[in-house]
Amino acid sequence: MERGRAADVDDDWWRSFFEDDYLRLFADAVDDTETELAVNDLIGLVGIEPGWRILDAPGGGGRHAVPLALLGCHVTVVDRSPAALAAARAAATTLGGGGGDLRVLDVDLADPPPLGPGGQHGPPFDLVANLFNSFGYFADAARDRAMVGWLADQVADGGWLVMEVVNRTAALADPVEQVEQVPGAVVHSRRRFDRGTDRLAIHYRVEPDDGRVAHTTGTVQRLWAPDDLVAMVAATGLSVVGRFGGLDGRPATDDEDWIVVVGRR
């Protein structure tokens, strides 16, 4: 891993990245089978039952939320990406009459507002889920902590918070440079980690197969150590009941891609 300053990517990269660039780079990263496994693991991890009120934050296009709604849960998706919100709202429409109950809200998690009364949807929620590496995006570490506090505030008595965060040690072991073929393009990536801020910058150069002009984009994410994540959740007043290497409850080790922290009120 290259050391140095994680520069040249805008601090607010996440406000625009989860549109065309995200769909181009990562739309095929997880298939339906992997999503089904993840949802089933989540169900087993905290014992989800029909009728639960669930908050998926940020929930993207509803990849996890749709199967949970079809289980009979009342699911709320919050996100800020127009593309993600459109996809989630389209999914909510198709669920109508099919037993699924999905609510979609435009919420900026950099400065989240109180969620108004949602009837059977909540708040509060029986489960608040922050899944698939959706944390650590803010330039200010205090905003990361504030986001965890907001997530915890949404949890009902007896309810759960589940955070699935990239494993810092495994992420830093990845090669500095990689070349990958994605649908319609070749993507060159270069990684730089800034130990002063604990932020990992990944710069992408996207070269379309059809000869169109290549363009660059990037992400910057703070990599929290597992002990710090646990302490952050505990500081909200929730009881930390588990730290795992995946939603399936496997032991947390340096080799696992994920750290899953489970809190309960």
Short mmCIF file of C-alpha atoms in Angstrom, two decimals, residues 18-179:
data_model
loop_
_atom_site.label_atom_id
_atom_site.label_comp_id
_atom_site.label_asym_id
_atom_site.label_seq_id
_atom_site.Cartn_x
_atom_site.Cartn_y
_atom_site.Cartn_z
CA PHE A 18 -22.92 6.89 -6.66
CA GLU A 19 -24.39 7.65 -10.06
CA ASP A 20 -22.89 6.67 -13.43
CA ASP A 21 -19.40 5.92 -12.07
CA TYR A 22 -20.68 3.62 -9.36
CA LEU A 23 -22.95 1.77 -11.76
CA ARG A 24 -20.11 1.42 -14.23
CA LEU A 25 -17.56 0.19 -11.70
CA PHE A 26 -19.55 -1.83 -9.19
CA ALA A 27 -23.00 -2.72 -10.54
CA ASP A 28 -21.89 -6.28 -11.24
CA ALA A 29 -19.70 -6.64 -8.14
CA VAL A 30 -22.40 -8.50 -6.22
CA ASP A 31 -24.86 -10.85 -7.92
CA ASP A 32 -28.32 -11.94 -6.80
CA THR A 33 -26.99 -15.10 -5.19
CA GLU A 34 -24.56 -13.14 -2.99
CA THR A 35 -27.31 -10.72 -2.04
CA GLU A 36 -29.59 -13.60 -1.05
CA LEU A 37 -26.83 -15.10 1.08
CA ALA A 38 -26.15 -11.75 2.77
CA VAL A 39 -29.82 -11.20 3.58
CA ASN A 40 -30.23 -14.74 4.90
CA ASP A 41 -27.13 -14.27 7.05
CA LEU A 42 -28.53 -11.00 8.40
CA ILE A 43 -31.83 -12.69 9.21
CA GLY A 44 -29.99 -15.41 11.13
CA LEU A 45 -27.66 -12.96 12.85
CA VAL A 46 -30.37 -11.00 14.69
CA GLY A 47 -33.46 -13.20 14.24
CA ILE A 48 -35.47 -10.98 11.86
CA GLU A 49 -39.16 -11.85 11.74
CA PRO A 50 -42.12 -10.67 9.62
CA GLY A 51 -43.49 -7.39 10.92
CA TRP A 52 -40.13 -5.96 11.99
CA ARG A 53 -39.49 -2.28 11.34
CA ILE A 54 -36.13 -2.01 9.55
CA LEU A 55 -34.03 1.01 8.57
CA ASP A 56 -31.44 0.49 5.81
CA ALA A 57 -29.11 3.51 5.90
CA PRO A 58 -27.82 4.17 3.33
CA GLY A 59 -29.83 1.62 1.42
CA GLY A 60 -28.90 2.44 -2.17
CA GLY A 61 -31.29 0.99 -4.70
CA GLY A 62 -32.83 -1.42 -2.20
CA ARG A 63 -30.67 -4.48 -2.83
CA HIS A 64 -31.05 -5.65 0.77
CA ALA A 65 -34.31 -3.85 1.50
CA VAL A 66 -36.43 -5.55 -1.18
CA PRO A 67 -35.96 -9.15 0.05
CA LEU A 68 -36.48 -7.97 3.63
CA ALA A 69 -39.73 -6.29 2.60
CA LEU A 70 -40.81 -9.46 0.83
CA LEU A 71 -40.22 -11.29 4.09
CA GLY A 72 -43.05 -9.20 5.51
CA CYS A 73 -41.00 -6.48 7.19
CA HIS A 74 -41.73 -2.73 7.09
CA VAL A 75 -38.52 -1.42 5.54
CA THR A 76 -37.33 2.18 5.23
CA VAL A 77 -34.49 2.99 2.82
CA VAL A 78 -32.65 6.29 3.20
CA ASP A 79 -30.11 7.54 0.68
CA ARG A 80 -28.93 10.73 -1.04
CA SER A 81 -28.06 9.46 -4.53
CA PRO A 82 -30.73 10.36 -7.13
CA ALA A 83 -29.95 7.19 -9.09
CA ALA A 84 -30.22 5.01 -5.98
CA LEU A 85 -33.42 6.70 -4.83
CA ALA A 86 -34.99 6.24 -8.26
CA ALA A 87 -34.11 2.54 -8.26
CA ALA A 88 -35.44 2.04 -4.73
CA ARG A 89 -38.69 3.87 -5.54
CA ALA A 90 -39.15 1.76 -8.65
CA ALA A 91 -38.63 -1.35 -6.52
CA ALA A 92 -41.15 -0.08 -3.97
CA THR A 93 -43.72 0.38 -6.73
CA THR A 94 -43.27 -3.15 -8.02
CA LEU A 95 -43.67 -4.50 -4.48
CA GLY A 96 -47.13 -2.98 -4.13
CA GLY A 97 -49.70 -5.71 -3.68
CA GLY A 98 -47.04 -8.37 -3.44
CA GLY A 99 -46.73 -8.39 0.34
CA GLY A 100 -43.71 -6.08 0.44
CA ASP A 101 -43.72 -2.80 2.34
CA LEU A 102 -40.91 -0.45 1.36
CA ARG A 103 -40.62 3.28 2.14
CA VAL A 104 -37.93 5.40 0.45
CA LEU A 105 -36.64 8.70 1.89
CA ASP A 106 -34.13 11.25 0.59
CA VAL A 107 -31.83 11.75 3.60
CA ASP A 108 -28.35 13.28 3.69
CA LEU A 109 -26.45 11.23 6.29
CA ALA A 110 -23.79 13.95 6.51
CA ASP A 111 -26.39 15.98 8.43
CA PRO A 112 -29.37 13.68 9.00
CA PRO A 113 -32.63 15.17 10.25
CA PRO A 114 -34.94 13.58 12.80
CA LEU A 115 -37.12 11.03 11.05
CA GLY A 116 -40.78 11.95 11.35
CA PRO A 117 -43.42 9.48 12.54
CA GLY A 118 -43.78 6.70 10.02
CA GLY A 119 -46.55 4.65 11.57
CA GLN A 120 -45.81 0.97 11.22
CA HIS A 121 -42.51 1.79 9.52
CA GLY A 122 -40.98 3.52 12.54
CA PRO A 123 -38.99 5.15 14.00
CA PRO A 124 -38.05 3.54 16.23
CA PHE A 125 -36.79 0.47 14.37
CA ASP A 126 -36.31 -3.15 15.39
CA LEU A 127 -33.20 -3.21 13.19
CA VAL A 128 -30.99 -0.43 11.86
CA ALA A 129 -28.59 -1.72 9.20
CA ASN A 130 -25.53 -0.03 7.70
CA LEU A 131 -24.32 -2.57 5.16
CA PHE A 132 -21.73 -3.23 2.45
CA ASN A 133 -19.03 -0.69 3.19
CA SER A 134 -21.27 2.37 3.55
CA PHE A 135 -19.33 4.12 6.31
CA GLY A 136 -16.29 6.34 6.72
CA TYR A 137 -16.97 8.64 3.77
CA PHE A 138 -16.82 11.99 5.55
CA ALA A 139 -13.72 14.19 5.65
CA ASP A 140 -14.34 14.94 9.33
CA ALA A 141 -14.09 11.94 11.66
CA ALA A 142 -16.57 13.65 13.99
CA ARG A 143 -19.21 13.28 11.29
CA ASP A 144 -18.58 9.54 11.15
CA ARG A 145 -19.16 9.39 14.89
CA ALA A 146 -22.26 11.57 14.59
CA MET A 147 -23.65 9.26 11.93
CA VAL A 148 -23.23 6.26 14.24
CA GLY A 149 -24.97 8.23 16.97
CA TRP A 150 -27.87 9.01 14.63
CA LEU A 151 -28.17 5.37 13.58
CA ALA A 152 -28.21 4.28 17.21
CA ASP A 153 -30.86 6.87 18.06
CA GLN A 154 -33.23 5.13 15.64
CA VAL A 155 -33.02 1.77 17.44
CA ALA A 156 -36.04 0.68 19.47
CA ASP A 157 -35.82 -0.85 22.94
CA GLY A 158 -34.68 -4.43 22.38
CA GLY A 159 -33.70 -3.53 18.80
CA TRP A 160 -30.45 -4.03 16.92
CA LEU A 161 -27.79 -2.06 15.07
CA VAL A 162 -25.70 -3.96 12.51
CA MET A 163 -22.73 -2.30 10.80
CA GLU A 164 -20.83 -4.12 8.04
CA VAL A 165 -17.61 -2.15 7.48
CA VAL A 166 -14.55 -2.83 5.36
CA ASN A 167 -11.75 -4.47 7.39
CA ARG A 168 -8.92 -1.95 7.67
CA THR A 169 -6.12 -4.56 7.77
CA ALA A 170 -7.39 -6.47 4.74
CA ALA A 171 -7.99 -3.26 2.78
CA LEU A 172 -4.45 -2.05 3.38
CA ALA A 173 -3.07 -5.39 2.16
CA ASP A 174 -4.57 -4.92 -1.32
CA PRO A 175 -2.19 -4.10 -4.22
CA VAL A 176 -1.40 -0.45 -4.85
CA GLU A 177 -2.30 -0.72 -8.53
CA GLN A 178 -4.88 -2.92 -10.22
CA VAL A 179 -6.37 -3.30 -13.69
#
